[in-house]
Amino acid sequence: MTSAIIIIFCSLLLVAYLFDLSFSRTKIPSVILLLLLGWIMKQVALFSEIQLPDFTRALTVSGSIGLLLIVLEGSLELELNKSKISLIKKSFIGALFSMFALAFLLAFIFNYTGNYSFKDCLANAIPFCVVSSAIAIPSVKNLRLFDKEFIIYESSLSDILSVLFFNFMVQNNTIGISSFANFGVQILIIILVSFIATIGLSYLLNKIEHHIKFVPIILLVTLIYEISVMFNLPSLIFIMMFGLFLGNLNELKRFKWIEFFRPNELHVEAQKFKGLT
């Protein structure tokens, strides 16, 4: 049984790699092919009367880590300078407007057809309105730079904004001034945590001389992310801030405090870290 699981696991990872390589020719995102493969395997198992174990917990864990790494990889590739302000504004407005418009439209339909409260309908509509970075970011490798950056920004922001919006709707029984005040406090806390964690992790990335140095950094990133989730904080903000900091060291050299991190050496380590991610 153990050998069979290992063989299937390795085979699926190799197939996923082949799907990724095929994207340049087929233009079909590897995630779509993997979803199709998963559905086909489920049908084969049902037809063959093979009893599959409950993958719910395993998928929840791997899905969380996968989303973390996808957003981190995307943010590491983004340039953050004055020339990108217009792009960031457009992607933010695009992510926010499309999510709100579709969420309220679906909530109205759910409310009209199901006679549930509008608040419950809106909370259930939000997950359908996300421009998922899990599908969007791996699908833009061969696009021109502007389109690639726009999609990475928009999908990452869509993930963050949807989590913020969903948590806001679920955690507050009534919507009022106090709920918006608590929401603002959560944003300030995660920004503070993100700033401190980013500084600390960047320092460690540059100072650790052990031959195993990137795995502990990824573990610490995952740990901070999950602790933030436990406290209902928008933890994807931390992931994006950390990735943007490491990916834009050249833009930060004009600030004197960045010399503390030895930006030239840190840039080399950041590139290696990006490759591992």
CSV table of N, CA, C and O in Angstrom, one decimal, residues 72-79 137 145 148-149 152 243 247 274:
chain,number,residue,atom,x,y,z
A,72,LEU,N,3.3,34.3,-2.8
A,72,LEU,CA,4.7,34.7,-2.6
A,72,LEU,C,5.5,34.7,-3.9
A,72,LEU,O,6.3,35.7,-4.1
A,73,GLU,N,5.4,33.7,-4.7
A,73,GLU,CA,6.1,33.7,-6.0
A,73,GLU,C,5.7,34.8,-6.9
A,73,GLU,O,6.5,35.5,-7.5
A,74,GLY,N,4.4,35.1,-6.9
A,74,GLY,CA,3.9,36.2,-7.7
A,74,GLY,C,4.4,37.6,-7.3
A,74,GLY,O,4.9,38.4,-8.1
A,75,SER,N,4.4,37.8,-6.0
A,75,SER,CA,4.9,39.1,-5.4
A,75,SER,C,6.4,39.3,-5.5
A,75,SER,O,6.9,40.4,-5.7
A,76,LEU,N,7.1,38.2,-5.5
A,76,LEU,CA,8.6,38.2,-5.8
A,76,LEU,C,8.9,38.7,-7.2
A,76,LEU,O,10.0,39.3,-7.4
A,77,GLU,N,8.0,38.5,-8.1
A,77,GLU,CA,8.3,38.9,-9.5
A,77,GLU,C,7.8,40.4,-9.8
A,77,GLU,O,8.1,40.9,-10.9
A,78,LEU,N,7.1,41.0,-8.9
A,78,LEU,CA,6.6,42.3,-9.2
A,78,LEU,C,7.6,43.4,-8.9
A,78,LEU,O,8.3,43.4,-7.9
A,79,GLU,N,7.6,44.4,-9.8
A,79,GLU,CA,8.4,45.6,-9.6
A,79,GLU,C,7.5,46.7,-8.9
A,79,GLU,O,6.4,46.9,-9.3
A,137,ILE,N,-2.1,33.2,-11.7
A,137,ILE,CA,-0.6,33.5,-11.8
A,137,ILE,C,0.1,32.4,-12.6
A,137,ILE,O,1.0,32.8,-13.4
A,145,LEU,N,5.0,41.6,-20.5
A,145,LEU,CA,5.2,42.0,-19.1
A,145,LEU,C,4.1,42.8,-18.5
A,145,LEU,O,3.7,42.5,-17.3
A,148,LYS,N,1.2,40.5,-17.7
A,148,LYS,CA,1.6,39.6,-16.7
A,148,LYS,C,1.5,40.2,-15.3
A,148,LYS,O,0.9,39.7,-14.3
A,149,GLU,N,2.1,41.4,-15.2
A,149,GLU,CA,2.1,42.1,-13.9
A,149,GLU,C,0.7,42.5,-13.5
A,149,GLU,O,0.3,42.4,-12.3
A,152,ILE,N,-1.1,39.4,-12.1
A,152,ILE,CA,-0.5,39.0,-10.8
A,152,ILE,C,-1.0,39.9,-9.7
A,152,ILE,O,-1.4,39.5,-8.7
A,243,GLY,N,7.1,39.4,-0.1
A,243,GLY,CA,7.6,39.1,-1.4
A,243,GLY,C,8.0,40.4,-2.1
A,243,GLY,O,9.0,40.4,-2.8
A,247,GLY,N,11.7,41.3,-3.5
A,247,GLY,CA,11.8,41.4,-5.0
A,247,GLY,C,12.1,42.8,-5.5
A,247,GLY,O,12.3,43.0,-6.7
A,274,LYS,N,13.8,32.8,-4.4
A,274,LYS,CA,12.8,32.9,-5.4
A,274,LYS,C,12.8,31.6,-6.2
A,274,LYS,O,11.7,31.0,-6.5
